[in-house]
Structures are given as structure tokens and as C-alpha cells.
């Protein structure tokens, strides 16, 4: 064995060691990120369930009858009369376009 070959082998071993250490660090950080994402997904599911619960409570607390009663009694709203109702003919599509002439 000559000294040049020994230096080459030493450098190759050091380089291999550095690559292995960097690979292990990257693998460890990847595992940490995956665990963080997993815990965030669990938190998101919990927040969505809580949000859905609040939404159902709000919808249950405010009924359409209560809104109608308050609008008609407290705010003085009334049903539209026949001359205020405009009927549009639809051509079978899902929506009707209304054009206003600005003359």
C-alpha cells in the first residue's frame, strides 16, 4: 500500500461518513416534519368538528320563524304585493339574466 492510496481511502471514508451523517439528519428532519403535519391534521379535524358544532348551534338557535317575526313586527316589513312581483320566463337554463336599460 502506498501513501497516495491510503490518503485516497481516508478521504473516501471521511466523505462517506459526512454523506451518511447528512442523510441521517435529513431523515430525522423529515420524520419531524411528518409528525408535525400529522399533529396539525389532527388539530384541523378537531377545529372543523368544533366549527361544525358551533354552526349547527347557531342554525338551531336562529330559526326562520324568529327572523320572520322580528322582521315583520320589529322592523315593519311586509309581504310584496302583486304589483311588486316580476315574473321572468326561463329558457330552461339554471339562471335568468336580467338586463336593465339605462335610457
Short mmCIF file of N, CA, C and O in Angstrom, two decimals:
data_model
loop_
_atom_site.label_atom_id
_atom_site.label_comp_id
_atom_site.label_asym_id
_atom_site.label_seq_id
_atom_site.Cartn_x
_atom_site.Cartn_y
_atom_site.Cartn_z
N UNK A 1 0.84 -1.18 0.00
CA UNK A 1 0.00 0.00 0.00
C UNK A 1 0.88 1.25 0.00
O UNK A 1 1.75 1.38 0.85
N UNK A 2 0.60 2.09 -0.94
CA UNK A 2 1.38 3.31 -0.99
C UNK A 2 0.65 4.45 -0.28
O UNK A 2 -0.56 4.38 -0.05
N UNK A 3 1.32 5.53 0.06
CA UNK A 3 0.71 6.64 0.81
C UNK A 3 -0.43 7.33 0.04
O UNK A 3 -1.40 7.80 0.62
N UNK A 4 -0.32 7.41 -1.28
CA UNK A 4 -1.39 8.04 -2.08
C UNK A 4 -2.70 7.28 -1.97
O UNK A 4 -3.79 7.88 -1.85
N UNK A 5 -2.61 5.94 -2.00
CA UNK A 5 -3.81 5.12 -1.88
C UNK A 5 -4.42 5.26 -0.49
O UNK A 5 -5.64 5.31 -0.33
N UNK A 6 -3.59 5.34 0.54
CA UNK A 6 -4.07 5.50 1.91
C UNK A 6 -4.79 6.85 2.07
O UNK A 6 -5.84 6.92 2.72
N UNK A 7 -4.23 7.90 1.49
CA UNK A 7 -4.87 9.23 1.56
C UNK A 7 -6.21 9.19 0.83
O UNK A 7 -7.22 9.71 1.32
N UNK A 8 -6.23 8.55 -0.34
CA UNK A 8 -7.46 8.43 -1.11
C UNK A 8 -8.53 7.68 -0.31
O UNK A 8 -9.68 8.08 -0.25
N UNK A 9 -8.17 6.57 0.28
CA UNK A 9 -9.12 5.77 1.05
C UNK A 9 -9.61 6.54 2.29
O UNK A 9 -10.79 6.47 2.65
N UNK A 10 -8.72 7.27 2.93
CA UNK A 10 -9.10 8.07 4.10
C UNK A 10 -10.10 9.15 3.69
O UNK A 10 -11.12 9.36 4.36
N UNK A 11 -9.82 9.84 2.60
CA UNK A 11 -10.73 10.88 2.11
C UNK A 11 -12.09 10.27 1.70
O UNK A 11 -13.14 10.85 1.96
N UNK A 12 -12.05 9.09 1.08
CA UNK A 12 -13.29 8.43 0.68
C UNK A 12 -14.10 8.05 1.91
O UNK A 12 -15.34 8.20 1.93
N UNK A 13 -13.45 7.57 2.95
CA UNK A 13 -14.16 7.20 4.18
C UNK A 13 -14.75 8.43 4.87
O UNK A 13 -15.89 8.40 5.35
N UNK A 14 -13.97 9.51 4.90
CA UNK A 14 -14.46 10.75 5.52
C UNK A 14 -15.65 11.28 4.74
O UNK A 14 -16.68 11.66 5.32
N UNK A 15 -15.56 11.29 3.42
CA UNK A 15 -16.66 11.76 2.58
C UNK A 15 -17.90 10.87 2.75
O UNK A 15 -19.01 11.37 2.87
N UNK A 16 -17.70 9.58 2.81
CA UNK A 16 -18.81 8.66 3.02
C UNK A 16 -19.45 8.90 4.39
O UNK A 16 -20.67 8.89 4.53
N UNK A 17 -18.63 9.13 5.41
CA UNK A 17 -19.15 9.43 6.75
C UNK A 17 -19.97 10.72 6.76
O UNK A 17 -21.04 10.78 7.37
N UNK A 18 -19.47 11.76 6.07
CA UNK A 18 -20.19 13.03 6.00
C UNK A 18 -21.54 12.85 5.30
O UNK A 18 -22.56 13.34 5.76
N UNK A 19 -21.54 12.11 4.19
CA UNK A 19 -22.78 11.86 3.47
C UNK A 19 -23.76 11.08 4.33
O UNK A 19 -24.96 11.39 4.36
N UNK A 20 -23.29 10.08 5.06
CA UNK A 20 -24.16 9.30 5.94
C UNK A 20 -24.75 10.15 7.05
O UNK A 20 -25.95 10.04 7.36
N UNK A 21 -23.94 11.01 7.66
CA UNK A 21 -24.43 11.88 8.74
C UNK A 21 -25.48 12.84 8.20
O UNK A 21 -26.53 13.05 8.80
N UNK A 22 -25.23 13.45 7.02
CA UNK A 22 -26.20 14.37 6.42
C UNK A 22 -27.50 13.63 6.07
O UNK A 22 -28.59 14.16 6.25
N UNK A 23 -27.39 12.40 5.58
CA UNK A 23 -28.57 11.61 5.25
C UNK A 23 -29.40 11.32 6.49
O UNK A 23 -30.62 11.46 6.48
N UNK A 24 -28.73 10.95 7.58
CA UNK A 24 -29.45 10.67 8.83
C UNK A 24 -30.12 11.93 9.36
O UNK A 24 -31.26 11.89 9.83
N UNK A 25 -29.45 13.09 9.26
CA UNK A 25 -30.05 14.35 9.70
C UNK A 25 -31.27 14.70 8.85
O UNK A 25 -32.30 15.13 9.38
N UNK A 26 -31.16 14.54 7.55
CA UNK A 26 -32.29 14.82 6.67
C UNK A 26 -33.46 13.87 6.96
O UNK A 26 -34.62 14.29 6.97
N UNK A 27 -33.15 12.62 7.18
CA UNK A 27 -34.18 11.64 7.51
C UNK A 27 -34.86 12.00 8.82
O UNK A 27 -36.09 11.90 8.95
N UNK A 28 -34.08 12.45 9.79
CA UNK A 28 -34.64 12.85 11.08
C UNK A 28 -35.53 14.09 10.94
O UNK A 28 -36.62 14.14 11.53
N UNK A 29 -35.08 15.07 10.17
CA UNK A 29 -35.91 16.27 9.98
C UNK A 29 -37.18 15.94 9.20
O UNK A 29 -38.25 16.49 9.48
N UNK A 30 -37.08 15.02 8.25
CA UNK A 30 -38.27 14.60 7.51
C UNK A 30 -39.27 13.93 8.45
O UNK A 30 -40.47 14.21 8.39
N UNK A 31 -38.79 13.08 9.33
CA UNK A 31 -39.67 12.44 10.30
C UNK A 31 -40.31 13.47 11.21
O UNK A 31 -41.51 13.38 11.51
N UNK A 32 -39.55 14.47 11.63
CA UNK A 32 -40.09 15.53 12.47
C UNK A 32 -41.18 16.28 11.72
O UNK A 32 -42.25 16.58 12.29
N UNK A 33 -40.95 16.61 10.45
CA UNK A 33 -41.96 17.32 9.65
C UNK A 33 -43.22 16.49 9.47
O UNK A 33 -44.33 17.00 9.56
N UNK A 34 -43.06 15.21 9.24
CA UNK A 34 -44.22 14.33 9.07
C UNK A 34 -45.03 14.27 10.36
O UNK A 34 -46.26 14.34 10.34
N UNK A 35 -44.36 14.18 11.49
CA UNK A 35 -45.06 14.17 12.78
C UNK A 35 -45.77 15.50 13.03
O UNK A 35 -46.89 15.52 13.55
N UNK A 36 -45.12 16.61 12.67
CA UNK A 36 -45.73 17.93 12.83
C UNK A 36 -46.98 18.05 11.96
O UNK A 36 -48.02 18.53 12.41
N UNK A 37 -46.88 17.61 10.72
CA UNK A 37 -48.02 17.67 9.81
C UNK A 37 -49.15 16.79 10.32
O UNK A 37 -50.32 17.18 10.29
N UNK A 38 -48.82 15.63 10.83
CA UNK A 38 -49.83 14.73 11.38
C UNK A 38 -50.56 15.37 12.55
O UNK A 38 -51.79 15.31 12.64
N UNK A 39 -49.83 16.00 13.45
CA UNK A 39 -50.47 16.64 14.60
C UNK A 39 -51.30 17.83 14.15
O UNK A 39 -52.38 18.09 14.71
N UNK A 40 -50.85 18.55 13.13
CA UNK A 40 -51.63 19.68 12.60
C UNK A 40 -52.92 19.19 11.93
O UNK A 40 -53.96 19.85 12.03
N UNK A 41 -52.86 18.06 11.25
CA UNK A 41 -54.06 17.50 10.64
C UNK A 41 -55.06 17.08 11.70
O UNK A 41 -56.27 17.30 11.53
N UNK A 42 -54.58 16.51 12.79
CA UNK A 42 -55.47 16.14 13.89
C UNK A 42 -56.10 17.39 14.49
O UNK A 42 -57.31 17.42 14.76
N UNK A 43 -55.31 18.44 14.66
CA UNK A 43 -55.84 19.70 15.19
C UNK A 43 -56.87 20.30 14.22
O UNK A 43 -57.90 20.82 14.65
N UNK A 44 -56.59 20.22 12.92
CA UNK A 44 -57.53 20.73 11.93
C UNK A 44 -58.85 19.98 11.99
O UNK A 44 -59.93 20.59 11.93
N UNK A 45 -58.80 18.66 12.11
CA UNK A 45 -60.03 17.88 12.22
C UNK A 45 -60.82 18.26 13.46
O UNK A 45 -62.04 18.38 13.43
N UNK A 46 -60.11 18.49 14.55
CA UNK A 46 -60.76 18.89 15.79
C UNK A 46 -61.42 20.26 15.63
O UNK A 46 -62.57 20.47 16.06
N UNK A 47 -60.71 21.20 15.01
CA UNK A 47 -61.27 22.53 14.80
C UNK A 47 -62.46 22.50 13.84
O UNK A 47 -63.44 23.23 14.04
N UNK A 48 -62.40 21.66 12.82
CA UNK A 48 -63.54 21.54 11.90
C UNK A 48 -64.76 20.99 12.62
O UNK A 48 -65.87 21.46 12.42
N UNK A 49 -64.55 19.97 13.46
CA UNK A 49 -65.66 19.40 14.21
C UNK A 49 -66.26 20.44 15.16
O UNK A 49 -67.49 20.57 15.28
N UNK A 50 -65.40 21.20 15.82
CA UNK A 50 -65.86 22.25 16.72
C UNK A 50 -66.61 23.33 15.95
O UNK A 50 -67.66 23.81 16.38
N UNK A 51 -66.10 23.70 14.77
CA UNK A 51 -66.75 24.70 13.94
C UNK A 51 -68.12 24.21 13.46
O UNK A 51 -69.09 24.97 13.48
N UNK A 52 -68.19 22.96 13.05
CA UNK A 52 -69.47 22.40 12.63
C UNK A 52 -70.48 22.38 13.78
O UNK A 52 -71.67 22.64 13.58
N UNK A 53 -70.00 22.09 14.99
CA UNK A 53 -70.86 22.09 16.16
C UNK A 53 -71.41 23.48 16.43
O UNK A 53 -72.60 23.66 16.66
N UNK A 54 -70.53 24.49 16.38
CA UNK A 54 -70.97 25.87 16.57
C UNK A 54 -71.97 26.29 15.50
O UNK A 54 -72.96 26.95 15.78
N UNK A 55 -71.69 25.90 14.26
CA UNK A 55 -72.58 26.26 13.17
C UNK A 55 -73.97 25.64 13.36
O UNK A 55 -74.99 26.31 13.16
N UNK A 56 -74.02 24.39 13.78
CA UNK A 56 -75.32 23.75 13.99
C UNK A 56 -76.05 24.40 15.17
O UNK A 56 -77.27 24.53 15.14
N UNK A 57 -75.32 24.80 16.20
CA UNK A 57 -75.95 25.51 17.32
C UNK A 57 -76.54 26.84 16.88
O UNK A 57 -77.64 27.22 17.29
N UNK A 58 -75.78 27.57 16.04
CA UNK A 58 -76.26 28.87 15.56
C UNK A 58 -77.50 28.68 14.70
O UNK A 58 -78.49 29.40 14.84
N UNK A 59 -77.45 27.70 13.80
CA UNK A 59 -78.61 27.46 12.94
C UNK A 59 -79.82 27.03 13.75
O UNK A 59 -80.95 27.38 13.41
N UNK A 60 -79.60 26.28 14.82
CA UNK A 60 -80.70 25.85 15.66
C UNK A 60 -81.27 26.98 16.51
O UNK A 60 -82.46 27.02 16.80
N UNK A 61 -80.41 27.90 16.92
CA UNK A 61 -80.84 28.99 17.78
C UNK A 61 -81.61 30.06 17.01
O UNK A 61 -82.49 30.71 17.56
N UNK A 62 -81.26 30.26 15.75
CA UNK A 62 -81.90 31.30 14.95
C UNK A 62 -82.75 30.61 13.90
O UNK A 62 -82.27 30.22 12.85
N UNK A 63 -84.03 30.45 14.18
CA UNK A 63 -84.93 29.81 13.24
C UNK A 63 -85.51 30.83 12.28
O UNK A 63 -85.53 32.04 12.53
N UNK A 64 -85.99 30.36 11.16
CA UNK A 64 -86.57 31.24 10.16
C UNK A 64 -87.83 31.93 10.68
O UNK A 64 -88.12 33.07 10.33
N UNK A 65 -88.56 31.24 11.54
CA UNK A 65 -89.77 31.85 12.11
C UNK A 65 -89.41 33.04 12.99
O UNK A 65 -90.11 34.06 12.99
N UNK A 66 -88.33 32.92 13.76
CA UNK A 66 -87.89 34.04 14.60
C UNK A 66 -87.47 35.23 13.74
O UNK A 66 -87.76 36.38 14.08
N UNK A 67 -86.80 34.95 12.65
CA UNK A 67 -86.36 36.03 11.76
C UNK A 67 -87.58 36.70 11.13
O UNK A 67 -87.67 37.93 11.07
N UNK A 68 -88.53 35.89 10.66
CA UNK A 68 -89.74 36.43 10.04
C UNK A 68 -90.52 37.28 11.04
O UNK A 68 -90.98 38.39 10.73
N UNK A 69 -90.68 36.77 12.26
CA UNK A 69 -91.42 37.50 13.29
C UNK A 69 -90.75 38.83 13.61
O UNK A 69 -91.40 39.87 13.67
N UNK A 70 -89.44 38.82 13.77
CA UNK A 70 -88.72 40.06 14.10
C UNK A 70 -88.79 41.04 12.94
O UNK A 70 -88.97 42.24 13.14
N UNK A 71 -88.65 40.56 11.71
CA UNK A 71 -88.70 41.44 10.55
C UNK A 71 -90.07 42.08 10.40
O UNK A 71 -90.18 43.27 10.10
N UNK A 72 -91.13 41.32 10.62
CA UNK A 72 -92.47 41.85 10.42
C UNK A 72 -92.93 42.71 11.59
O UNK A 72 -93.54 43.76 11.39
N UNK A 73 -92.62 42.30 12.81
CA UNK A 73 -93.11 43.03 13.98
C UNK A 73 -92.18 44.20 14.36
O UNK A 73 -92.64 45.32 14.54
N UNK A 74 -90.92 43.93 14.49
CA UNK A 74 -89.99 44.97 14.95
C UNK A 74 -89.57 45.93 13.85
O UNK A 74 -89.41 47.13 14.08
N UNK A 75 -89.38 45.41 12.64
CA UNK A 75 -88.85 46.24 11.57
C UNK A 75 -89.92 46.71 10.59
O UNK A 75 -89.64 47.49 9.69
N UNK A 76 -91.15 46.23 10.73
CA UNK A 76 -92.26 46.70 9.90
C UNK A 76 -92.26 46.20 8.47
O UNK A 76 -92.84 46.83 7.59
N UNK A 77 -91.61 45.09 8.22
CA UNK A 77 -91.58 44.57 6.86
C UNK A 77 -92.90 43.86 6.55
O UNK A 77 -93.56 43.33 7.44
N UNK A 78 -93.28 43.86 5.28
CA UNK A 78 -94.50 43.20 4.84
C UNK A 78 -94.20 42.35 3.61
O UNK A 78 -93.14 42.49 2.99
N UNK A 79 -95.17 41.49 3.25
CA UNK A 79 -95.02 40.70 2.04
C UNK A 79 -95.17 41.62 0.83
O UNK A 79 -95.84 42.65 0.89
N UNK A 80 -94.57 41.24 -0.27
CA UNK A 80 -94.68 42.02 -1.50
C UNK A 80 -96.09 41.91 -2.05
O UNK A 80 -96.71 40.85 -2.00
N UNK A 81 -96.57 43.03 -2.58
CA UNK A 81 -97.90 42.99 -3.20
C UNK A 81 -97.77 42.45 -4.62
O UNK A 81 -96.67 42.33 -5.16
N UNK A 82 -98.91 42.16 -5.24
CA UNK A 82 -98.90 41.54 -6.56
C UNK A 82 -98.25 42.44 -7.61
O UNK A 82 -97.62 41.96 -8.56
N UNK A 83 -98.40 43.77 -7.48
CA UNK A 83 -97.81 44.65 -8.49
C UNK A 83 -96.30 44.81 -8.31
O UNK A 83 -95.63 45.36 -9.18
N UNK A 84 -95.73 44.35 -7.20
CA UNK A 84 -94.29 44.41 -7.00
C UNK A 84 -93.56 43.14 -7.46
O UNK A 84 -92.35 43.13 -7.54
N UNK A 85 -94.31 42.12 -7.79
CA UNK A 85 -93.71 40.84 -8.19
C UNK A 85 -93.52 40.83 -9.69
O UNK A 85 -94.44 41.10 -10.46
N UNK A 86 -92.31 40.54 -10.14
CA UNK A 86 -91.98 40.45 -11.56
C UNK A 86 -91.63 39.00 -11.86
O UNK A 86 -90.77 38.41 -11.21
N UNK A 87 -92.29 38.42 -12.83
CA UNK A 87 -92.04 37.03 -13.21
C UNK A 87 -91.24 37.01 -14.50
O UNK A 87 -91.58 37.70 -15.47
N UNK A 88 -90.18 36.24 -14.52
CA UNK A 88 -89.34 36.10 -15.69
C UNK A 88 -89.55 34.74 -16.31
O UNK A 88 -89.70 33.75 -15.60
N UNK A 89 -89.55 34.69 -17.63
CA UNK A 89 -89.64 33.42 -18.33
C UNK A 89 -88.24 32.85 -18.50
O UNK A 89 -87.33 33.55 -18.92
N UNK A 90 -88.09 31.60 -18.18
CA UNK A 90 -86.80 30.95 -18.29
C UNK A 90 -86.78 30.06 -19.51
O UNK A 90 -87.77 29.45 -19.87
N UNK A 91 -85.63 29.98 -20.16
CA UNK A 91 -85.50 29.14 -21.35
C UNK A 91 -85.00 27.74 -20.99
O UNK A 91 -84.51 27.02 -21.83
N UNK A 92 -85.14 27.36 -19.75
CA UNK A 92 -84.75 26.02 -19.32
C UNK A 92 -83.37 25.95 -18.71
O UNK A 92 -82.95 24.90 -18.25
N UNK A 93 -82.64 27.05 -18.70
CA UNK A 93 -81.33 27.04 -18.07
C UNK A 93 -81.48 27.23 -16.56
O UNK A 93 -82.59 27.43 -16.06
N UNK A 94 -80.37 27.19 -15.87
CA UNK A 94 -80.41 27.29 -14.42
C UNK A 94 -80.54 28.71 -13.90
O UNK A 94 -80.74 28.92 -12.72
N UNK A 95 -80.41 29.69 -14.75
CA UNK A 95 -80.46 31.06 -14.28
C UNK A 95 -81.15 31.94 -15.31
O UNK A 95 -81.33 31.57 -16.47
N UNK A 96 -81.56 33.13 -14.87
CA UNK A 96 -82.20 34.10 -15.75
C UNK A 96 -81.35 35.35 -15.72
O UNK A 96 -80.98 35.84 -14.66
N UNK A 97 -81.07 35.89 -16.90
CA UNK A 97 -80.30 37.14 -16.97
C UNK A 97 -81.28 38.31 -17.04
O UNK A 97 -82.25 38.28 -17.79
N UNK A 98 -80.99 39.32 -16.27
CA UNK A 98 -81.83 40.49 -16.26
C UNK A 98 -81.00 41.66 -16.81
O UNK A 98 -79.92 41.95 -16.33
N UNK A 99 -81.55 42.31 -17.82
CA UNK A 99 -80.87 43.45 -18.42
C UNK A 99 -81.67 44.71 -18.10
O UNK A 99 -82.90 44.73 -18.24
N UNK A 100 -80.97 45.75 -17.67
CA UNK A 100 -81.62 47.00 -17.35
C UNK A 100 -81.23 48.02 -18.40
O UNK A 100 -80.05 48.21 -18.69
N UNK A 101 -82.21 48.67 -18.95
CA UNK A 101 -81.96 49.69 -19.96
C UNK A 101 -81.77 51.03 -19.27
O UNK A 101 -82.62 51.47 -18.50
N UNK A 102 -80.65 51.69 -19.48
CA UNK A 102 -80.37 52.97 -18.85
C UNK A 102 -80.63 54.08 -19.86
O UNK A 102 -79.73 54.69 -20.40
N UNK A 103 -81.90 54.38 -20.11
CA UNK A 103 -82.25 55.42 -21.09
C UNK A 103 -82.55 56.71 -20.42
O UNK A 103 -83.03 56.84 -19.37
#
